[in-house]
Structure formats: C-alpha cells, structure tokens
mmCIF file of C-alpha atoms and ligand atoms in Angstrom:
data_model
loop_
_atom_site.group_PDB
_atom_site.id
_atom_site.type_symbol
_atom_site.label_atom_id
_atom_site.label_comp_id
_atom_site.label_asym_id
_atom_site.label_seq_id
_atom_site.Cartn_x
_atom_site.Cartn_y
_atom_site.Cartn_z
ATOM 1 C CA UNK C 14 3.628 14.164 21.402
ATOM 2 C CA UNK C 15 6.716 15.505 23.172
ATOM 3 C CA UNK C 16 8.637 12.486 21.902
ATOM 4 C CA UNK C 17 7.760 13.512 18.341
ATOM 5 C CA UNK C 18 8.725 17.172 18.824
ATOM 6 C CA UNK C 19 12.044 15.990 20.222
ATOM 7 C CA UNK C 20 12.377 13.672 17.215
ATOM 8 C CA UNK C 21 11.833 16.631 14.884
ATOM 9 C CA UNK C 22 14.545 18.615 16.694
ATOM 10 C CA UNK C 23 16.948 15.749 16.199
ATOM 11 C CA UNK C 24 15.999 15.535 12.515
ATOM 12 C CA UNK C 25 16.724 19.243 12.038
ATOM 13 C CA UNK C 26 20.014 18.998 13.927
ATOM 14 C CA UNK C 27 21.415 15.822 12.403
ATOM 15 C CA UNK C 28 19.648 14.770 9.192
ATOM 16 C CA UNK C 29 18.589 18.066 7.675
ATOM 17 C CA UNK C 30 22.092 19.453 7.124
ATOM 18 C CA UNK C 31 23.033 16.239 5.268
ATOM 19 C CA UNK C 32 19.821 16.107 3.246
ATOM 20 C CA UNK C 33 19.315 19.779 2.593
ATOM 21 C CA UNK C 34 20.685 19.700 -0.953
ATOM 22 C CA UNK C 35 18.476 16.734 -1.832
ATOM 23 C CA UNK C 36 15.327 18.443 -0.531
ATOM 24 C CA UNK C 37 16.225 21.662 -2.357
ATOM 25 C CA UNK C 38 16.621 19.694 -5.576
ATOM 26 C CA UNK C 39 13.261 17.980 -5.010
ATOM 27 C CA UNK C 40 11.638 21.335 -4.268
ATOM 28 C CA UNK C 41 13.045 22.936 -7.425
ATOM 29 C CA UNK C 42 12.538 20.104 -9.882
ATOM 30 C CA UNK C 43 9.387 18.614 -8.337
ATOM 31 C CA UNK C 44 8.834 14.973 -7.565
ATOM 32 C CA UNK C 45 9.179 12.223 -10.140
ATOM 33 C CA UNK C 46 8.865 8.954 -8.228
ATOM 34 C CA UNK C 47 8.978 5.796 -10.337
ATOM 35 C CA UNK C 48 6.966 3.723 -7.888
ATOM 36 C CA UNK C 49 3.710 3.936 -5.993
ATOM 37 C CA UNK C 50 3.268 1.695 -2.958
ATOM 38 C CA UNK C 51 -0.153 0.870 -1.558
ATOM 39 C CA UNK C 52 0.471 -0.228 2.015
ATOM 40 C CA UNK C 53 -1.460 -0.660 5.235
ATOM 41 C CA UNK C 54 -1.811 2.175 7.756
ATOM 42 C CA UNK C 55 -0.477 -0.267 10.356
ATOM 43 C CA UNK C 56 2.213 1.557 12.348
ATOM 44 C CA UNK C 57 4.569 -1.423 12.022
ATOM 45 C CA UNK C 58 4.692 -1.459 8.221
ATOM 46 C CA UNK C 59 6.787 1.421 6.882
ATOM 47 C CA UNK C 60 7.377 1.060 3.104
ATOM 48 C CA UNK C 61 10.113 3.705 3.096
ATOM 49 C CA UNK C 62 12.050 1.765 5.702
ATOM 50 C CA UNK C 63 11.394 -1.678 4.177
ATOM 51 C CA UNK C 64 12.665 -0.573 0.742
ATOM 52 C CA UNK C 65 15.375 1.666 2.207
ATOM 53 C CA UNK C 66 14.007 4.456 0.006
ATOM 54 C CA UNK C 67 14.856 8.140 0.003
ATOM 55 C CA UNK C 68 12.451 11.108 -0.104
ATOM 56 C CA UNK C 69 11.204 11.518 -3.670
ATOM 57 C CA UNK C 70 11.477 7.803 -4.531
ATOM 58 C CA UNK C 71 8.128 6.388 -3.398
ATOM 59 C CA UNK C 72 4.631 7.760 -3.797
ATOM 60 C CA UNK C 73 2.958 6.081 -0.835
ATOM 61 C CA UNK C 74 -0.695 5.494 -0.118
ATOM 62 C CA UNK C 75 -1.607 3.862 3.164
ATOM 63 C CA UNK C 76 -5.096 2.740 4.097
ATOM 64 C CA UNK C 77 -6.625 0.041 6.272
ATOM 65 C CA UNK C 78 -5.439 -3.341 4.940
ATOM 66 C CA UNK C 79 -3.781 -1.914 1.777
ATOM 67 C CA UNK C 80 -6.977 -2.308 -0.249
ATOM 68 C CA UNK C 81 -7.675 -1.038 -3.751
ATOM 69 C CA UNK C 82 -11.400 -0.600 -4.419
ATOM 70 C CA UNK C 83 -12.830 -1.296 -7.878
ATOM 71 C CA UNK C 84 -13.066 1.580 -10.386
ATOM 72 C CA UNK C 85 -16.209 3.533 -9.462
ATOM 73 C CA UNK C 86 -16.228 7.053 -10.882
ATOM 74 C CA UNK C 87 -19.066 8.756 -9.006
ATOM 75 C CA UNK C 88 -19.565 11.642 -6.579
ATOM 76 C CA UNK C 89 -18.324 9.753 -3.503
ATOM 77 C CA UNK C 90 -15.003 10.616 -1.859
ATOM 78 C CA UNK C 91 -12.526 8.080 -3.221
ATOM 79 C CA UNK C 92 -9.237 8.796 -1.481
ATOM 80 C CA UNK C 93 -7.485 5.674 -2.732
ATOM 81 C CA UNK C 94 -8.635 6.109 -6.319
ATOM 82 C CA UNK C 95 -7.624 9.792 -6.272
ATOM 83 C CA UNK C 96 -4.123 8.858 -5.129
ATOM 84 C CA UNK C 97 -3.915 6.199 -7.853
ATOM 85 C CA UNK C 98 -5.012 8.679 -10.506
ATOM 86 C CA UNK C 99 -2.457 11.218 -9.318
ATOM 87 C CA UNK C 100 0.367 8.671 -9.371
ATOM 88 C CA UNK C 101 -0.525 7.057 -12.691
ATOM 89 C CA UNK C 102 -1.920 9.910 -14.798
ATOM 90 C CA UNK C 103 -0.043 12.906 -13.368
ATOM 91 C CA UNK C 104 3.265 11.511 -12.104
ATOM 92 C CA UNK C 105 3.253 8.596 -14.551
ATOM 93 C CA UNK C 106 4.844 6.103 -12.184
ATOM 94 C CA UNK C 107 6.197 2.909 -13.753
ATOM 95 C CA UNK C 108 5.455 0.503 -10.898
ATOM 96 C CA UNK C 109 2.483 -0.098 -8.601
ATOM 97 C CA UNK C 110 3.186 -2.308 -5.587
ATOM 98 C CA UNK C 111 0.422 -3.600 -3.312
ATOM 99 C CA UNK C 112 2.211 -4.353 -0.043
ATOM 100 C CA UNK C 113 0.301 -6.616 2.326
ATOM 101 C CA UNK C 114 1.501 -7.693 5.731
ATOM 102 C CA UNK C 115 1.128 -10.337 8.415
ATOM 103 C CA UNK C 116 -1.105 -9.836 11.460
ATOM 104 C CA UNK C 117 -3.252 -7.232 9.711
ATOM 105 C CA UNK C 118 -5.978 -5.811 11.974
ATOM 106 C CA UNK C 119 -8.123 -4.918 8.959
ATOM 107 C CA UNK C 120 -8.118 -8.540 7.797
ATOM 108 C CA UNK C 121 -9.106 -9.580 11.327
ATOM 109 C CA UNK C 122 -12.180 -7.350 10.942
ATOM 110 C CA UNK C 123 -12.888 -8.913 7.533
ATOM 111 C CA UNK C 124 -12.856 -12.376 9.104
ATOM 112 C CA UNK C 125 -14.878 -11.429 12.149
ATOM 113 C CA UNK C 126 -17.147 -8.496 11.348
ATOM 114 C CA UNK C 127 -19.385 -9.191 14.333
ATOM 115 C CA UNK C 128 -16.534 -8.527 16.765
ATOM 116 C CA UNK C 129 -15.456 -5.280 15.094
ATOM 117 C CA UNK C 130 -15.357 -2.484 17.676
ATOM 118 C CA UNK C 131 -15.817 0.255 15.029
ATOM 119 C CA UNK C 132 -18.473 -0.043 12.390
ATOM 120 C CA UNK C 133 -19.218 3.370 10.837
ATOM 121 C CA UNK C 134 -16.534 3.123 8.153
ATOM 122 C CA UNK C 135 -14.242 0.233 9.003
ATOM 123 C CA UNK C 136 -16.624 -2.668 8.355
ATOM 124 C CA UNK C 137 -17.980 -1.231 5.059
ATOM 125 C CA UNK C 138 -14.417 -0.462 3.913
ATOM 126 C CA UNK C 139 -13.250 -4.001 4.587
ATOM 127 C CA UNK C 140 -16.136 -5.370 2.510
ATOM 128 C CA UNK C 141 -14.027 -4.444 -0.537
ATOM 129 C CA UNK C 142 -12.102 -7.601 0.331
ATOM 130 C CA UNK C 143 -15.182 -9.806 0.675
ATOM 131 C CA UNK C 144 -14.435 -11.696 -2.589
ATOM 132 C CA UNK C 145 -11.000 -12.547 -1.156
ATOM 133 C CA UNK C 146 -12.570 -13.867 2.043
ATOM 134 C CA UNK C 147 -15.060 -15.971 0.064
ATOM 135 C CA UNK C 148 -12.313 -17.544 -2.041
ATOM 136 C CA UNK C 149 -10.239 -18.374 1.023
ATOM 137 C CA UNK C 150 -13.079 -19.825 3.095
ATOM 138 C CA UNK C 151 -14.102 -22.085 0.193
ATOM 139 C CA UNK C 152 -10.693 -23.745 0.486
ATOM 140 C CA UNK C 153 -11.219 -24.517 4.221
ATOM 141 C CA UNK C 154 -7.789 -23.070 5.077
ATOM 142 C CA UNK C 155 -5.601 -23.950 8.047
ATOM 143 C CA UNK C 156 -4.723 -20.308 8.582
ATOM 144 C CA UNK C 157 -7.567 -18.083 7.261
ATOM 145 C CA UNK C 158 -5.906 -14.876 8.486
ATOM 146 C CA UNK C 159 -2.672 -15.317 6.558
ATOM 147 C CA UNK C 160 -4.445 -16.722 3.474
ATOM 148 C CA UNK C 161 -6.839 -13.749 3.469
ATOM 149 C CA UNK C 162 -3.892 -11.358 3.741
ATOM 150 C CA UNK C 163 -2.418 -12.925 0.602
ATOM 151 C CA UNK C 164 -5.680 -13.265 -1.291
ATOM 152 C CA UNK C 165 -6.610 -9.642 -0.649
ATOM 153 C CA UNK C 166 -3.322 -8.521 -2.240
ATOM 154 C CA UNK C 167 -4.313 -10.495 -5.355
ATOM 155 C CA UNK C 168 -7.801 -8.988 -5.273
ATOM 156 C CA UNK C 169 -6.352 -5.479 -5.053
ATOM 157 C CA UNK C 170 -4.202 -6.229 -8.112
ATOM 158 C CA UNK C 171 -7.349 -7.357 -9.968
ATOM 159 C CA UNK C 172 -9.127 -4.169 -8.881
ATOM 160 C CA UNK C 173 -6.198 -2.070 -10.122
ATOM 161 C CA UNK C 174 -6.860 -3.492 -13.589
ATOM 162 C CA UNK C 175 -10.491 -2.290 -13.408
ATOM 163 C CA UNK C 176 -9.165 1.291 -13.762
ATOM 164 C CA UNK C 177 -9.056 1.819 -17.548
ATOM 165 C CA UNK C 178 -5.952 4.040 -17.490
ATOM 166 C CA UNK C 179 -4.112 1.432 -15.388
ATOM 167 C CA UNK C 180 -5.197 -1.518 -17.567
ATOM 168 C CA UNK C 181 -4.124 0.333 -20.746
ATOM 169 C CA UNK C 182 -0.691 1.166 -19.373
ATOM 170 C CA UNK C 183 -0.174 -2.322 -17.956
ATOM 171 C CA UNK C 184 -1.065 -3.835 -21.317
ATOM 172 C CA UNK C 185 1.273 -1.447 -23.124
ATOM 173 C CA UNK C 186 4.077 -2.545 -20.787
ATOM 174 C CA UNK C 187 4.738 0.915 -19.350
ATOM 175 C CA UNK C 188 3.258 0.128 -15.934
ATOM 176 C CA UNK C 189 4.144 -2.899 -13.848
ATOM 177 C CA UNK C 190 1.781 -4.229 -11.158
ATOM 178 C CA UNK C 191 3.328 -6.258 -8.337
ATOM 179 C CA UNK C 192 2.114 -7.806 -5.093
ATOM 180 C CA UNK C 193 4.221 -8.233 -1.969
ATOM 181 C CA UNK C 194 3.886 -9.411 1.628
ATOM 182 C CA UNK C 195 5.858 -8.198 4.628
ATOM 183 C CA UNK C 196 6.192 -10.367 7.724
ATOM 184 C CA UNK C 197 6.424 -8.083 10.738
ATOM 185 C CA UNK C 198 7.921 -10.751 13.005
ATOM 186 C CA UNK C 199 10.759 -11.885 10.743
ATOM 187 C CA UNK C 200 11.200 -8.721 8.670
ATOM 188 C CA UNK C 201 11.079 -10.860 5.511
ATOM 189 C CA UNK C 202 9.590 -9.612 2.254
ATOM 190 C CA UNK C 203 7.926 -11.944 -0.245
ATOM 191 C CA UNK C 204 6.953 -11.062 -3.799
ATOM 192 C CA UNK C 205 3.909 -12.440 -5.614
ATOM 193 C CA UNK C 206 4.817 -14.693 -8.544
ATOM 194 C CA UNK C 207 2.771 -14.897 -11.769
ATOM 195 C CA UNK C 208 1.566 -18.380 -10.679
ATOM 196 C CA UNK C 209 -0.057 -16.935 -7.550
ATOM 197 C CA UNK C 210 2.534 -18.078 -4.999
ATOM 198 C CA UNK C 211 4.676 -15.781 -2.875
ATOM 199 C CA UNK C 212 8.457 -16.199 -2.822
ATOM 200 C CA UNK C 213 11.070 -14.652 -0.533
ATOM 201 C CA UNK C 214 13.167 -11.892 -2.065
HETATM 202 ZN ZN1 LIG J 302 -2.852 -4.049 8.087
#
C-alpha cells in the first residue's frame, strides 16, 4: 500500500500540473468517450496503456476473462450489463471492443473447473463461456487454452448482439463491435477479422 501512496504523491507532483487543464475540461464538460473496452481484470492487461489512451477516451469495464453475459433483464445484479447500458444508451459510444488476452486465469478455470480454488462466484461466472469451451473441445485443439481465449471473445461479441439496443445500433451502423487479443509475453495486439481469424495490428 505504501508503494501506491508514494505513487499518488508522484502523480500529484509530476503529472497533475501537466494534466490539470485536461481534467478541468473533463470535469466541466463531462465525459464523452467514443469507445468502451471490455477487458479482463488481470493486472497485466491495462487497456489504457495498450491503446496509449488519455483520461476521457475509454470507458473501461474489467471483469474475470472479459466476458459479456447474454441479455437477461431480471432482478439480479448485472454489473457488466449495467456498464454496457451506461456506455451505449447514456454515453452513446461508437465502438465496443472485447479485449481478450493470453494466459487468462479465468479461462484456466473454464477448462478445469474441478481444480478451481474459488467456487462461490468464479465457477458460475465462467460458465457464461461454456459454449465457447464446447466449440473448442469439439475441434480437439492442440492448445485448448489459447483457442478458448479466442473463442470466448467471439462468444462475447455474439452475446453483445443479444442486447436489443446494441443489435439495433450495430445494424444501423452507428455502433461498431470488435474483438481483440493481447499477448502479455510479446506485447502484440491482434484484431478479430470478419472471417473469424485474428491478425496482428
Ligand atoms: Zn484474464
């Protein structure tokens, strides 16, 4: 914790004076980000850093394994769906990016539920990606982990389209849905192509 307090002091001393005008502008005018990123909570995957973005540019949601659940309007607490609704219906972002990553601990749980050390919420949450796991295992893959990471990005994009106000906007061409993969080891970003493959940026 002391490391973080010291980090804050450095931020106030060095970055704040340079960024003060920008934050004041954002405070006065409010935020109007063009892009929402759905990324993993993994401490090694920082969308702001990867896209070299500034405060106010990205509306970021991070959860375990960057999953989007299907549209289920009921009385349960849907944190991911609430963030999506805020970004799409209130802020009216133009782009939704599902950012997956290599070596995802959530995907490890998906592939080996029995070994999961935490089961209250983690295992049920990862079951959102069960259709992705099924598709991958049917193909008898060489590398189930990395194929599941990719397939779950595609599944999340499909689930995004189950939200009626996302599907409408995507169809009207005012909202773009994209998938991406970040490789922690190499720092390389790949974007999902319409044909289902991933290509380096
Ligand atoms: Zn992850």
